[in-house]
PDB file of C-alpha atoms and ligand atoms in Angstrom:
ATOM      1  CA  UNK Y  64     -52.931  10.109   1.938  1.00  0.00           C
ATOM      2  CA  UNK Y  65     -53.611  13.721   3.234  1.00  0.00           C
ATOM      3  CA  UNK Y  66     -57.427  13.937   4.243  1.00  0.00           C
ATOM      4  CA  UNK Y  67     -58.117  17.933   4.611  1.00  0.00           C
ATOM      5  CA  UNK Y  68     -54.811  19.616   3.115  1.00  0.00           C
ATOM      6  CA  UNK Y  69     -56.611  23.104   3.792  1.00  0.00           C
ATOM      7  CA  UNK Y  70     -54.150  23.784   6.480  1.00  0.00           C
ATOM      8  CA  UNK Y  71     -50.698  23.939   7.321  1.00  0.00           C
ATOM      9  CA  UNK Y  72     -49.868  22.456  10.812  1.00  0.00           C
ATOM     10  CA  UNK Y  73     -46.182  23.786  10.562  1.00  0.00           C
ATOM     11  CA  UNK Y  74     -46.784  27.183  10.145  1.00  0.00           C
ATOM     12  CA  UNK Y  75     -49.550  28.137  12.264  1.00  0.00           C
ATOM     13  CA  UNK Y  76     -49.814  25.397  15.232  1.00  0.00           C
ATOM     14  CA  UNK Y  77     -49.026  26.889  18.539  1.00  0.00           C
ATOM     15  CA  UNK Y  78     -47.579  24.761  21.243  1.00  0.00           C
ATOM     16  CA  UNK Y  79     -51.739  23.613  22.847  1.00  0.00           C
ATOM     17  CA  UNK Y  80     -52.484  22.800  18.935  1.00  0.00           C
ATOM     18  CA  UNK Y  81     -49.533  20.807  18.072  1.00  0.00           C
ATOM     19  CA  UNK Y  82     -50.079  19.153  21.407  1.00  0.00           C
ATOM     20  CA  UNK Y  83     -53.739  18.026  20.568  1.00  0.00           C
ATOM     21  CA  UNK Y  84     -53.408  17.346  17.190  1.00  0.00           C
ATOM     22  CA  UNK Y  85     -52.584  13.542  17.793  1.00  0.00           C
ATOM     23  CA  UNK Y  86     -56.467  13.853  19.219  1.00  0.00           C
ATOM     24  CA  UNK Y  87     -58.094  14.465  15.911  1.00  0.00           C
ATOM     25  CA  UNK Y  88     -55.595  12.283  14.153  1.00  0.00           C
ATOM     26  CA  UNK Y  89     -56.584   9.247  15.992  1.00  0.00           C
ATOM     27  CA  UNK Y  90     -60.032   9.461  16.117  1.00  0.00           C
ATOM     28  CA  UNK Y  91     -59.938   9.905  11.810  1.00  0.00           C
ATOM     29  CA  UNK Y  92     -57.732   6.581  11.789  1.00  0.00           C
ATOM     30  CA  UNK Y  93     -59.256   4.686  14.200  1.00  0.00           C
ATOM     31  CA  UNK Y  94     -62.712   5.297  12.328  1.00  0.00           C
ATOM     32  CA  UNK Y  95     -60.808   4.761   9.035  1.00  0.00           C
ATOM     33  CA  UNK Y  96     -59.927   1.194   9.976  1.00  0.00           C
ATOM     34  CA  UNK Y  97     -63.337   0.458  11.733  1.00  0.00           C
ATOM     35  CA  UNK Y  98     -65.517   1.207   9.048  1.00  0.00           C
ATOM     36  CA  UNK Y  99     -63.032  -0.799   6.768  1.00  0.00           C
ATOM     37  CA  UNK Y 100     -63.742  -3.892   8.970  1.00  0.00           C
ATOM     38  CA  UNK Y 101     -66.704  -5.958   7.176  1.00  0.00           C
ATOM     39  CA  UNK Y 102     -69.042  -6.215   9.649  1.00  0.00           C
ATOM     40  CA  UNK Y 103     -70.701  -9.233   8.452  1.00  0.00           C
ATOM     41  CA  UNK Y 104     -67.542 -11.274   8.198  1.00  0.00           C
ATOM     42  CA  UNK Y 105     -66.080 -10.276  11.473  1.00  0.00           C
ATOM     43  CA  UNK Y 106     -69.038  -8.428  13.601  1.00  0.00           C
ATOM     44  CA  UNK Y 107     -66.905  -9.263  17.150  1.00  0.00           C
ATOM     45  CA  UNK Y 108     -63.606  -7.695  15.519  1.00  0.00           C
ATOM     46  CA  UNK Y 109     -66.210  -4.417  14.277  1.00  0.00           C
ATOM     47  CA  UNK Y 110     -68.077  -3.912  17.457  1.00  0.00           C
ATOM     48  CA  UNK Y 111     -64.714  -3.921  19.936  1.00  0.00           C
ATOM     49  CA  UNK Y 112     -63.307  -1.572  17.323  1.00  0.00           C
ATOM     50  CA  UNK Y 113     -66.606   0.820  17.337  1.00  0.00           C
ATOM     51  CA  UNK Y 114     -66.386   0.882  21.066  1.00  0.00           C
ATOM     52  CA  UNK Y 115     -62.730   1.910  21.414  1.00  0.00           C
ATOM     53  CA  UNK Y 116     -63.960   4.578  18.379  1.00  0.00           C
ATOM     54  CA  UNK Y 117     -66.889   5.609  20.859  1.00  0.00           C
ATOM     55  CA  UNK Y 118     -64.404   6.311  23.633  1.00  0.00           C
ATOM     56  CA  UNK Y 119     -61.335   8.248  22.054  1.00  0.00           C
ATOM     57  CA  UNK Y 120     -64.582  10.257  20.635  1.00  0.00           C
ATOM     58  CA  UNK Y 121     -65.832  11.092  24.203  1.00  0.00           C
ATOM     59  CA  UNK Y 122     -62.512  12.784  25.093  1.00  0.00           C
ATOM     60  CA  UNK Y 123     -62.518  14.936  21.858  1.00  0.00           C
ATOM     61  CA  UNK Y 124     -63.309  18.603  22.314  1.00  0.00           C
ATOM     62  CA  UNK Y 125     -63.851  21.431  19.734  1.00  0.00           C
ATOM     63  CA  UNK Y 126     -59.820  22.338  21.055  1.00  0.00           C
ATOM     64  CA  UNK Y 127     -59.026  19.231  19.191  1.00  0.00           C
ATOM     65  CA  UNK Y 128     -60.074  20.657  15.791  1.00  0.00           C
ATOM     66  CA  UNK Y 129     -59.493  24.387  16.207  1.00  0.00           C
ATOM     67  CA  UNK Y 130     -63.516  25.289  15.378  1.00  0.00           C
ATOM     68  CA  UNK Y 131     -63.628  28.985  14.650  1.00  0.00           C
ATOM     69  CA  UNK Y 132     -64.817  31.102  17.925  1.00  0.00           C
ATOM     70  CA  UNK Y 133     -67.725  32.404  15.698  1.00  0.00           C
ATOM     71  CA  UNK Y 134     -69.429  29.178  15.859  1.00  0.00           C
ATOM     72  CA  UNK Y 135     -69.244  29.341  19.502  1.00  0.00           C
ATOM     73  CA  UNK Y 136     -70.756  32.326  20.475  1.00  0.00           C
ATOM     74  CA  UNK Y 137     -73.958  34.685  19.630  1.00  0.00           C
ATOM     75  CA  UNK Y 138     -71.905  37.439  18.805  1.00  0.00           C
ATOM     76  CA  UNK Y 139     -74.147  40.391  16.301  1.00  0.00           C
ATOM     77  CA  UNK Y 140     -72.249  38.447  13.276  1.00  0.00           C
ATOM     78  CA  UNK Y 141     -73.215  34.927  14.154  1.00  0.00           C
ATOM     79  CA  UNK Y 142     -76.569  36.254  14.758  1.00  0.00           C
ATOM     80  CA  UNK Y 143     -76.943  38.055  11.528  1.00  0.00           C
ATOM     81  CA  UNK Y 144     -75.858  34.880  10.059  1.00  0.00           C
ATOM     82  CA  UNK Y 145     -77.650  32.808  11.710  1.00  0.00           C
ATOM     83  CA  UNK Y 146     -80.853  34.836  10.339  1.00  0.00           C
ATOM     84  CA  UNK Y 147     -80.181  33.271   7.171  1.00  0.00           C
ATOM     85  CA  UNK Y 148     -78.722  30.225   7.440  1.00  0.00           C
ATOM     86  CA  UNK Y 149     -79.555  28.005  10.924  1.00  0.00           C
ATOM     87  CA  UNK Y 150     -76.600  25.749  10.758  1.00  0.00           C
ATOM     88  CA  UNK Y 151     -73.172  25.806   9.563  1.00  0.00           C
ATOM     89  CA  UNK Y 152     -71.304  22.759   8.393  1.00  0.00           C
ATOM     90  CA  UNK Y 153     -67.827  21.888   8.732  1.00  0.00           C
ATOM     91  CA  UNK Y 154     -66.782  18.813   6.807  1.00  0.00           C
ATOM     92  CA  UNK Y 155     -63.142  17.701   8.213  1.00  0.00           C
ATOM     93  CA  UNK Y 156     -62.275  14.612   6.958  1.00  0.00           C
ATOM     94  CA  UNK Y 157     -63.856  11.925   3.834  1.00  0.00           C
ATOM     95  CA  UNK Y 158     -62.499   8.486   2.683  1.00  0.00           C
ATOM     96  CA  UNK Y 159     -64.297   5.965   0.971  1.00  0.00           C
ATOM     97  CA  UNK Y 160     -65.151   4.502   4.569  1.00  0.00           C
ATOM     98  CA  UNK Y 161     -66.581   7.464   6.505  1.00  0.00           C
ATOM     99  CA  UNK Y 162     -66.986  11.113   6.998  1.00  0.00           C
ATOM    100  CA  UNK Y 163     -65.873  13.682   9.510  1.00  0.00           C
ATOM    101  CA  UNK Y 164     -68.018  16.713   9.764  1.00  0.00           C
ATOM    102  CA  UNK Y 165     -69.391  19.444  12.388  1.00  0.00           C
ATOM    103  CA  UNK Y 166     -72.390  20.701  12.494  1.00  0.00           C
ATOM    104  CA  UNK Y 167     -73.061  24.386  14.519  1.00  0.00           C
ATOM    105  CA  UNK Y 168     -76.350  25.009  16.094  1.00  0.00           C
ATOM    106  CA  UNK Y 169     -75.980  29.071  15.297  1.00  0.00           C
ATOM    107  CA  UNK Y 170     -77.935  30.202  18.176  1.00  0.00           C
ATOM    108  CA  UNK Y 171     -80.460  28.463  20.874  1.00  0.00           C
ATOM    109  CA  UNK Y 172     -83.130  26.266  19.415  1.00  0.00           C
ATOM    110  CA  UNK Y 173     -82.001  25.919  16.403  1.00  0.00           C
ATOM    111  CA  UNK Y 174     -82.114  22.249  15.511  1.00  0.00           C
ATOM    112  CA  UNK Y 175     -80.824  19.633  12.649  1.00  0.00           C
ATOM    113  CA  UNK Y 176     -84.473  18.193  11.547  1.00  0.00           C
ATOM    114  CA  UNK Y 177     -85.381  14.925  11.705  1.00  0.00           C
ATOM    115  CA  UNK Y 178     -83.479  12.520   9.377  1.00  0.00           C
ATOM    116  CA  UNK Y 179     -82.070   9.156   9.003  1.00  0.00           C
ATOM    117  CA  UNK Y 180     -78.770   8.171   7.937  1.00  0.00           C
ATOM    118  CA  UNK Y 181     -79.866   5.041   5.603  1.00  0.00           C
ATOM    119  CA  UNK Y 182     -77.221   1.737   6.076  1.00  0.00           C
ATOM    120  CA  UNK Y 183     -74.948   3.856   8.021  1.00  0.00           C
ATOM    121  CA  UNK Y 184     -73.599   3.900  11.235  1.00  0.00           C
ATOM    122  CA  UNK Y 185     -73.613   7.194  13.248  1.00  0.00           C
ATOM    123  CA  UNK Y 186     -71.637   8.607  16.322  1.00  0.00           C
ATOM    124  CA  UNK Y 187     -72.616  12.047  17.564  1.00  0.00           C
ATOM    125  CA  UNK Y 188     -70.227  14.312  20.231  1.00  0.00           C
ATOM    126  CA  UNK Y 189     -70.861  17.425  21.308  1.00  0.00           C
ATOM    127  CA  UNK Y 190     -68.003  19.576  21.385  1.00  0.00           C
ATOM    128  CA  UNK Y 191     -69.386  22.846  22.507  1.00  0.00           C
ATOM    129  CA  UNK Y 192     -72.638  24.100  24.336  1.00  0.00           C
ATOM    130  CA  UNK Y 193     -75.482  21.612  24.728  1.00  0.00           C
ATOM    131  CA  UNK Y 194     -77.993  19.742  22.493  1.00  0.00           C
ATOM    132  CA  UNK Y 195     -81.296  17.746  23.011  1.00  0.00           C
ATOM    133  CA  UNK Y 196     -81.404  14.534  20.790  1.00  0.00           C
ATOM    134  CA  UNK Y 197     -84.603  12.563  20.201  1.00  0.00           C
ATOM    135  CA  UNK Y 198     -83.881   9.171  18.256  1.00  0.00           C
ATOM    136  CA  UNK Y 199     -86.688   6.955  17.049  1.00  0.00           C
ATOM    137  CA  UNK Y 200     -85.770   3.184  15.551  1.00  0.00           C
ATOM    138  CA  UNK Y 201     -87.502   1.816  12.573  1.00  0.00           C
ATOM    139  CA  UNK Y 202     -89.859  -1.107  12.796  1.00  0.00           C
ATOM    140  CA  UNK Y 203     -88.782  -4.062  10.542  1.00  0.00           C
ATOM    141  CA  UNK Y 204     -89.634  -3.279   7.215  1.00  0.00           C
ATOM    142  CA  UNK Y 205     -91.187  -6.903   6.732  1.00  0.00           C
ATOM    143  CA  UNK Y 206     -93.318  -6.111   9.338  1.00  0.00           C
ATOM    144  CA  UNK Y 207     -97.758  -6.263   9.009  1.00  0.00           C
ATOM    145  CA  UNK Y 208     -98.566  -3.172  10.500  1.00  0.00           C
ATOM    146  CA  UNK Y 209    -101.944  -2.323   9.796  1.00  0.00           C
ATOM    147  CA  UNK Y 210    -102.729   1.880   9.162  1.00  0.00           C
ATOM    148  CA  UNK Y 211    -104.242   3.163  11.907  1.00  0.00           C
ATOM    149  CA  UNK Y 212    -107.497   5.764  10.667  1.00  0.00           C
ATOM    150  CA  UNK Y 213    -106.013   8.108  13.289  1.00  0.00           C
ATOM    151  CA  UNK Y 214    -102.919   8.161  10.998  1.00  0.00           C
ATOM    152  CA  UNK Y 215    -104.243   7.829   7.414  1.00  0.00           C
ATOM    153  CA  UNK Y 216    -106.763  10.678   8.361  1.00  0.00           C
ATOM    154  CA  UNK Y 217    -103.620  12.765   9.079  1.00  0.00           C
ATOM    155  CA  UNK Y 218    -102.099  12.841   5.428  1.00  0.00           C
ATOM    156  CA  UNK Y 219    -102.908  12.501   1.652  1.00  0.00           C
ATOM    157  CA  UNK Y 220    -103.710   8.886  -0.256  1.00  0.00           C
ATOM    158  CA  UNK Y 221    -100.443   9.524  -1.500  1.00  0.00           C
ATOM    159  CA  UNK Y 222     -98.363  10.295   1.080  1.00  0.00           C
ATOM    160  CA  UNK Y 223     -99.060   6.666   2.947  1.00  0.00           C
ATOM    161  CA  UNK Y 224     -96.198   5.230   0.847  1.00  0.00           C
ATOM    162  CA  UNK Y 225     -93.871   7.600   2.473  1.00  0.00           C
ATOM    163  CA  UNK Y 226     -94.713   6.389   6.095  1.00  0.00           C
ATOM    164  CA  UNK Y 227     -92.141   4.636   8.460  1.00  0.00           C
ATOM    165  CA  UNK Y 228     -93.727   3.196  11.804  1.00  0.00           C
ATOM    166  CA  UNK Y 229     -90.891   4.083  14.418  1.00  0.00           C
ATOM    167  CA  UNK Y 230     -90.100   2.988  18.327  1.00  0.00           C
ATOM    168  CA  UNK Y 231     -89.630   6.435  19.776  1.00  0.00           C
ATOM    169  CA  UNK Y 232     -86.608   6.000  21.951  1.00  0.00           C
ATOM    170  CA  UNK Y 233     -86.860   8.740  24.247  1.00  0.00           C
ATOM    171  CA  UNK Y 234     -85.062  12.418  24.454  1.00  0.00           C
ATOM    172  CA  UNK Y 235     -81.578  12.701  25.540  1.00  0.00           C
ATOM    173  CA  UNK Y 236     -79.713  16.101  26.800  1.00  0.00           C
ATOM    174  CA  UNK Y 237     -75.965  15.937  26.664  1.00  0.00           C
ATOM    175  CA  UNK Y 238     -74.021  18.936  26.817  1.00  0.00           C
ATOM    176  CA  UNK Y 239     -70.275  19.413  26.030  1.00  0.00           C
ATOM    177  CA  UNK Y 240     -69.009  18.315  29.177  1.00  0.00           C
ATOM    178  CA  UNK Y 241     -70.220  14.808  29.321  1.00  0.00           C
ATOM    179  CA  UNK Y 242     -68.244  12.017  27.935  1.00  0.00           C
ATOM    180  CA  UNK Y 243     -71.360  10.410  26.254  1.00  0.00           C
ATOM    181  CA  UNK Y 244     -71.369   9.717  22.510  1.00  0.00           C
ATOM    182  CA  UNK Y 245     -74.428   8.742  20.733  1.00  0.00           C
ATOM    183  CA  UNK Y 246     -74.184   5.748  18.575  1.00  0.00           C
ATOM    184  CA  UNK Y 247     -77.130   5.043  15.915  1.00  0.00           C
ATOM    185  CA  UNK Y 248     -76.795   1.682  13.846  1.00  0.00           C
ATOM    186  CA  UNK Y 249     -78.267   0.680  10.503  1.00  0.00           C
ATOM    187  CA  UNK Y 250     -81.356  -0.880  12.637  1.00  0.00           C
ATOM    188  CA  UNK Y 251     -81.018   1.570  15.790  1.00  0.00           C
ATOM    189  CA  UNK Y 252     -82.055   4.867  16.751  1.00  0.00           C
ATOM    190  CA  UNK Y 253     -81.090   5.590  12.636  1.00  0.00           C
ATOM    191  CA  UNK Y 254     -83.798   8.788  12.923  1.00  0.00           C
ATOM    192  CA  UNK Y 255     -82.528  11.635  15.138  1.00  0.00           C
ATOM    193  CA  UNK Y 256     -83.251  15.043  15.234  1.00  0.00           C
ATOM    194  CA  UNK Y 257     -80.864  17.650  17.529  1.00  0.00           C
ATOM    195  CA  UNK Y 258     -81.782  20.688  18.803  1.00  0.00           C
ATOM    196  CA  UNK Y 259     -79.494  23.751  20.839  1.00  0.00           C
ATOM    197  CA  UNK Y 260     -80.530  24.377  23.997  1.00  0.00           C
ATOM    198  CA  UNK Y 261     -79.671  27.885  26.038  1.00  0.00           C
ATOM    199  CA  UNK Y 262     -77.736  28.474  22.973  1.00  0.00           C
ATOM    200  CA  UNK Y 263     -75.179  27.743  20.349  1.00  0.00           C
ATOM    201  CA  UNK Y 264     -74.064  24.324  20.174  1.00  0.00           C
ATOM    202  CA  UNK Y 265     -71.491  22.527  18.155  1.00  0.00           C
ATOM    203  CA  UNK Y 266     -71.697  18.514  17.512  1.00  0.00           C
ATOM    204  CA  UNK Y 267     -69.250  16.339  15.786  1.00  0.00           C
ATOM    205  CA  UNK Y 268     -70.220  13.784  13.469  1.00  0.00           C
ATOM    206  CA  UNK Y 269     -68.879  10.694  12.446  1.00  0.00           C
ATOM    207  CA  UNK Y 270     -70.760   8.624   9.815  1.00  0.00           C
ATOM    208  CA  UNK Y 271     -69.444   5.379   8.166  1.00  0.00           C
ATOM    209  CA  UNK Y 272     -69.904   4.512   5.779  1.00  0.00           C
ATOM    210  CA  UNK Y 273     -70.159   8.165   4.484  1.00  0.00           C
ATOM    211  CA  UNK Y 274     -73.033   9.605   2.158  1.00  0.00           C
ATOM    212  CA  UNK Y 275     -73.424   8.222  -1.379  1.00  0.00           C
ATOM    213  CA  UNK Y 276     -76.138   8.757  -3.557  1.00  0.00           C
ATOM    214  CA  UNK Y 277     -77.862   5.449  -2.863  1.00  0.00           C
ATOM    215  CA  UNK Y 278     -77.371   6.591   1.068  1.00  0.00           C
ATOM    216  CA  UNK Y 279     -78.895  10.133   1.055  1.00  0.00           C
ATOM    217  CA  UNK Y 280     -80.226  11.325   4.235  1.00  0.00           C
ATOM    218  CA  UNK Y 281     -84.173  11.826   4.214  1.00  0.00           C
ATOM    219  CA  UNK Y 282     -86.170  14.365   6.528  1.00  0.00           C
ATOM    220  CA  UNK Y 283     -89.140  13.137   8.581  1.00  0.00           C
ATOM    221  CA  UNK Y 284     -92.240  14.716  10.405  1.00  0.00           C
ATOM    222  CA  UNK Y 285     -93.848  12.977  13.361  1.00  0.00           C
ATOM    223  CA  UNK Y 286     -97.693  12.319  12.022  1.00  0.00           C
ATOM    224  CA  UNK Y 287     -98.704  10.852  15.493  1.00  0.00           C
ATOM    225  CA  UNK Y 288     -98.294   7.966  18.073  1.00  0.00           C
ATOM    226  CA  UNK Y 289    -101.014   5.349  18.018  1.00  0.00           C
ATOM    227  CA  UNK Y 290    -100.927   2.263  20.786  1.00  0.00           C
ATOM    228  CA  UNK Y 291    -100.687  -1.071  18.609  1.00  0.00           C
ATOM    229  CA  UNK Y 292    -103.057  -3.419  20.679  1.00  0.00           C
ATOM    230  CA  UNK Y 293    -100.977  -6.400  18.544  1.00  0.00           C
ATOM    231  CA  UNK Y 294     -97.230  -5.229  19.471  1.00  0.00           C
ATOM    232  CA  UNK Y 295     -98.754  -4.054  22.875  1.00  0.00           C
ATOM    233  CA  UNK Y 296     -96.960  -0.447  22.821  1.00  0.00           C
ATOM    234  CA  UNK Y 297     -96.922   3.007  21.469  1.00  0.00           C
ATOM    235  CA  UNK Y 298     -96.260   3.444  17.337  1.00  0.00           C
ATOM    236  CA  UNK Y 299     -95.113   6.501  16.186  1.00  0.00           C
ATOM    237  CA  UNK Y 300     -95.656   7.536  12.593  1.00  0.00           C
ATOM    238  CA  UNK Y 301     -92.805   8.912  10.669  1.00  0.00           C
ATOM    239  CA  UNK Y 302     -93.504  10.620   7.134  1.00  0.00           C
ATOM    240  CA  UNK Y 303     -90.802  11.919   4.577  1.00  0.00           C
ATOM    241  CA  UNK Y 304     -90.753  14.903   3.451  1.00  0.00           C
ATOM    242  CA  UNK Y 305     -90.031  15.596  -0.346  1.00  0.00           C
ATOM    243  CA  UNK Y 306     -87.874  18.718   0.867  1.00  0.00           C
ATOM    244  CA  UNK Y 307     -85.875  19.636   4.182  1.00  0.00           C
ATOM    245  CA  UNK Y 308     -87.987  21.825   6.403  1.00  0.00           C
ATOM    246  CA  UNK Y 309     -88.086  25.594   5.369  1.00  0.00           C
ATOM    247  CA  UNK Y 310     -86.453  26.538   8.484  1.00  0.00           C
ATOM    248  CA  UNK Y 311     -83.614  24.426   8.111  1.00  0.00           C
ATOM    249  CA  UNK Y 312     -81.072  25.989   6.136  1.00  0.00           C
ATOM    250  CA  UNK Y 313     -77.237  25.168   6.072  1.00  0.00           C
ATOM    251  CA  UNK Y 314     -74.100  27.353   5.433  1.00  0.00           C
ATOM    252  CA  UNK Y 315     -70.295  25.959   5.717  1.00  0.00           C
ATOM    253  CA  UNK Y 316     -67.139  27.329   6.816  1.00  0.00           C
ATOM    254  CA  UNK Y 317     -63.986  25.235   5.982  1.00  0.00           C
ATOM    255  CA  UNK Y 318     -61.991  22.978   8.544  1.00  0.00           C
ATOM    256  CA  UNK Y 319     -58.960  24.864   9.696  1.00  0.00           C
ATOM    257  CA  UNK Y 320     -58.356  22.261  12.421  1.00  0.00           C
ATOM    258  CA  UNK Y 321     -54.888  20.214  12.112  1.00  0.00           C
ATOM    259  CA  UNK Y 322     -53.876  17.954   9.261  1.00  0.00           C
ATOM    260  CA  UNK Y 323     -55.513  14.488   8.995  1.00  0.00           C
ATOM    261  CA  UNK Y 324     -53.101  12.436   7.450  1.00  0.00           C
ATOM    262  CA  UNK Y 325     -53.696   8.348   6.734  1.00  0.00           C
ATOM    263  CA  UNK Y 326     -50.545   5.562   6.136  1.00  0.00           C
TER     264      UNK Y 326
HETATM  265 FE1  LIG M 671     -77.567  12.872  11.749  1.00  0.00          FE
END
């Protein structure tokens, strides 16, 4: 099976490309056979096979997939571009068991809103520049939390059915040179949002299972953060939005990275 036949490796690699090629190749197939492991059947066999997936990841640079220099720099082009559309997205790779994408930051501050990525697992690299990334985890959806007035005063009658309470987990800076990947679960730090910081930045994606439509990705404003005197710490109050923010707006370029190429 040929994943992203958009390019021809034997034509155009030079010598550094052929030579990292295997790089992007085994990250797609290790993540192919994770995400085919059934978790609940074999969780132990899954979470040793996510964490070898976590570290081929951290070695994986945007050299590995050939991103186009456009993305990487603030050049009058990008930044024309970048007036109209914020972020560009690069999908590389799609099986039935995840998805392979970049997203560019175009120039500094631009950001990928807050959003969730529902029953899917998530493992975020950046490849070039540097990013910010705030992740929040969902309180149990079985759980009694009673509606704080400071945050029912905050939004229409209607709108309290589109409230998640949320564990803010804290802000994390990585930039392209550390080897840290962040990994979001199905019950873990699912709600991110990424921002560029001293300009553009590049992140590579990896969600498995990939999008379906019962799994599309919803964007979320902060409301506030009320102390729960029951739970004994600090709830923060997630609403969706019917629409992605106005100042998000997404362009794509295609992959032009090497061949991905499953048994
Ligand atoms: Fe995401």
């Amino acid at each position: 099976m040929i994943c992203c036949p958009t390019c021809d490796m034997t034509s155009t690699a030079t010598t550094d490309e052929a030579m990292v090629q295997p790089m992007a190749q085994s990250v797609a197939r290790l993540a192919q056979m994770t995400f085919t492991i059934n978790r609940l059947v074999a969780e132990d066999v899954f979470n040793e096979s996510l964490n070898k997936l976590k570290k081929l990841l951290s070695q994986m640079t945007h050299k590995d997939i050939n991103l186009d220099k456009e993305l990487m720099n603030e050049s009058l082009i990008s930044r024309l571009r970048s007036r109209r559309c914020s972020v560009t997205f690069v999908p590389i790779c799609e099986t039935q068991h995840f998805q392979m994408c970049c997203f560019a930051l175009r120039t500094n501050r631009c950001r990928i809103p807050l959003h969730n990525h529902p029953q899917m697992f998530g493992l975020i690299k950046v490849i070039y520049g540097c990013v910010s990334v705030d992740n929040y985890t969902a309180l149990p959806v079985d759980g009694k939390y009673i509606l704080p007035n400071d945050v029912s005063k905050r939004v229409e009658r209607w709108q309290r059915d589109f409230l998640v309470p949320v564990i803010y987990n804290g802000k994390t800076t990585i930039d392209s040179q550390s080897k840290e990947v962040c990994v979001l679960t199905p019950n873990q730090r699912n709600y991110h949002e990424v921002v560029a910081i001293d300009g553009p930045a590049v992140i590579l994606d990896i969600l498995g299972p990939p999008y379906r439509e019962d799994r599309e990705c919803h964007y979320y404003k902060v409301v506030t953060t009320v102390y729960d005197h029951r739970l004994q710490r600090d709830i923060t109050w997630l609403l969706e939005l019917e629409d992605p923010p106005e100042d998000y707006r997404c362009d794509s370029l295609p992959y032009m990275g090497p061949n991905i190429y499953f048994d």
